[in-house]
Coordinates of C-alpha atoms in Angstrom, one line a residue:
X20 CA 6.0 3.3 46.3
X21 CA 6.7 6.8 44.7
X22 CA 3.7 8.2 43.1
X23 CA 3.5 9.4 39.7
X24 CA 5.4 12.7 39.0
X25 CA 3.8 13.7 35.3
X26 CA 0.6 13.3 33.8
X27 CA 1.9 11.0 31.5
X28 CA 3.0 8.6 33.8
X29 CA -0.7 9.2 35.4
X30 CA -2.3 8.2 32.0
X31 CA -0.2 4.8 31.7
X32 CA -1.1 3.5 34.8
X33 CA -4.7 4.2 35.0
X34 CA -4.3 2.5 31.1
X35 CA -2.6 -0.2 32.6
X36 CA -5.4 -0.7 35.6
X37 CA -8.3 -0.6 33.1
X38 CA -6.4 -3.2 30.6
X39 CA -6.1 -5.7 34.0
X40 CA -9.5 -5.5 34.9
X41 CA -10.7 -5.8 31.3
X42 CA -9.2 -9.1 31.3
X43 CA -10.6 -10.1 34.5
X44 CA -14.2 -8.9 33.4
X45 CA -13.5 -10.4 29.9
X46 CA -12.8 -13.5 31.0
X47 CA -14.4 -14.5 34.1
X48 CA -17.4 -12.4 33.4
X49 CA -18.9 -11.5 30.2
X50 CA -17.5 -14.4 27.9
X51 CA -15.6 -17.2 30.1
X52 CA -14.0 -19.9 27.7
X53 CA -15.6 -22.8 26.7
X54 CA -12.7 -24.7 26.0
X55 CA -10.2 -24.1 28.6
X56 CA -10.4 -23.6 32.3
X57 CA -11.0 -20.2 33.5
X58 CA -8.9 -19.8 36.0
X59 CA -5.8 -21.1 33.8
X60 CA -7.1 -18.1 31.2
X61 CA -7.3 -15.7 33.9
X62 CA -3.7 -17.1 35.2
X63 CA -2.3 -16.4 31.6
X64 CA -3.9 -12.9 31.1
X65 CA -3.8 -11.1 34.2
X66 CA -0.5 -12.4 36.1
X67 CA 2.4 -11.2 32.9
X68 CA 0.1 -7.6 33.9
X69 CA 0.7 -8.1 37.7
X70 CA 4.6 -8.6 37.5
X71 CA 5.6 -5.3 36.4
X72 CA 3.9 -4.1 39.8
X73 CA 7.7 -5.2 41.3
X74 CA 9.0 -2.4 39.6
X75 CA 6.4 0.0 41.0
X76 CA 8.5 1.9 42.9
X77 CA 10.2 2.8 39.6
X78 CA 7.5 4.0 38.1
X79 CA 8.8 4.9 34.1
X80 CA 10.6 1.2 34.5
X81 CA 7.3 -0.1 35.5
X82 CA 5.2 1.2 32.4
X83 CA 8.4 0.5 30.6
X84 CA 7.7 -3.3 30.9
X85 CA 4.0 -2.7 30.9
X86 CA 4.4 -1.1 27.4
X87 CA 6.6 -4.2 26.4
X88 CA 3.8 -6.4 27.4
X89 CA 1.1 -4.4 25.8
X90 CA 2.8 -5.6 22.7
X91 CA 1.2 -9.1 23.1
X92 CA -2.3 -8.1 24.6
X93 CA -2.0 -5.4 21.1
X94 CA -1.8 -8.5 19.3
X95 CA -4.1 -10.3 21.1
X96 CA -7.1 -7.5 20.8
X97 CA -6.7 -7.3 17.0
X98 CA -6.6 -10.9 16.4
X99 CA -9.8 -11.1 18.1
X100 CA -11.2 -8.0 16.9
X101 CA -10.8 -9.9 13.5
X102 CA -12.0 -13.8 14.5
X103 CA -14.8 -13.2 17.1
X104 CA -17.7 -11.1 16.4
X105 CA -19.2 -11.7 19.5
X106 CA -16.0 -10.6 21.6
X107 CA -14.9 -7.4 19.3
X108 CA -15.9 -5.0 21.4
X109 CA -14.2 -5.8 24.0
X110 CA -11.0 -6.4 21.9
X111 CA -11.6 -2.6 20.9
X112 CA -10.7 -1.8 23.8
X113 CA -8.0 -4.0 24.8
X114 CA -6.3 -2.3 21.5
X115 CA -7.1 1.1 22.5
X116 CA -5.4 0.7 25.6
X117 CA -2.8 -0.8 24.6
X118 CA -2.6 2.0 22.1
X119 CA -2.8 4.8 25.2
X120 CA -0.3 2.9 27.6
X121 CA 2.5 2.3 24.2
X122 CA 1.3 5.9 23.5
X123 CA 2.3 7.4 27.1
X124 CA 5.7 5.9 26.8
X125 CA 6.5 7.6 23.1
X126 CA 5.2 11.1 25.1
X127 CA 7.6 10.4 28.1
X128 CA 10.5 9.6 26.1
X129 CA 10.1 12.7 23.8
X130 CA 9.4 15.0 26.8
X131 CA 13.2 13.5 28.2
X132 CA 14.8 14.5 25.2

């Protein structure tokens, strides 16, 4: 595993650690679901984060899918930001980071070019 080489690259995956253990501390912690199992919601919010860890070694290829999946948790934070009162603060911050870790791969791209 090569270690980050910019700042940048820094940010995103300290973006992408925080938005993993939001979900775990969202979900099996502060506001478990009452209708589904929490283990199957954990299952379908943390493991599509763990997968880009393959491409770790790679580390702009790794964000690069992060930032591709951020797209759904984005989407997921402001649709709950909008439906659950109780849970908006957390989805807040699921949106924020998703902002930071889409944010860090516009910066590396236009630092390439």
């Amino acid at each position: 595993m090569t270690t980050p080489t910019t700042t940048t690259q820094r940010v995103g995956l300290y973006a992408w650690a925080a938005l993993l253990v939001l979900q775990v501390v969202w979900y099996a912690w502060l506001y478990p679901p009452q209708t589904m199992s929490p283990l199957l919601t954990l299952a379908l919010t943390v493991v599509p984060l763990l997968l880009p860890l393959f491409a770790l070694p790679n580390v702009t290829r790794a964000l690069l899918w992060v930032g591709t999946l951020a797209l759904f948790y984005f989407c997921h934070g402001v649709s709950e930001t909008w439906s659950s009162p109780a849970d908006r603060w957390l989805a807040m911050i699921e949106v924020v980071l998703t902002l930071l870790l889409i944010g860090t791969l516009g910066a590396g791209v236009r630092r390439r070019r």
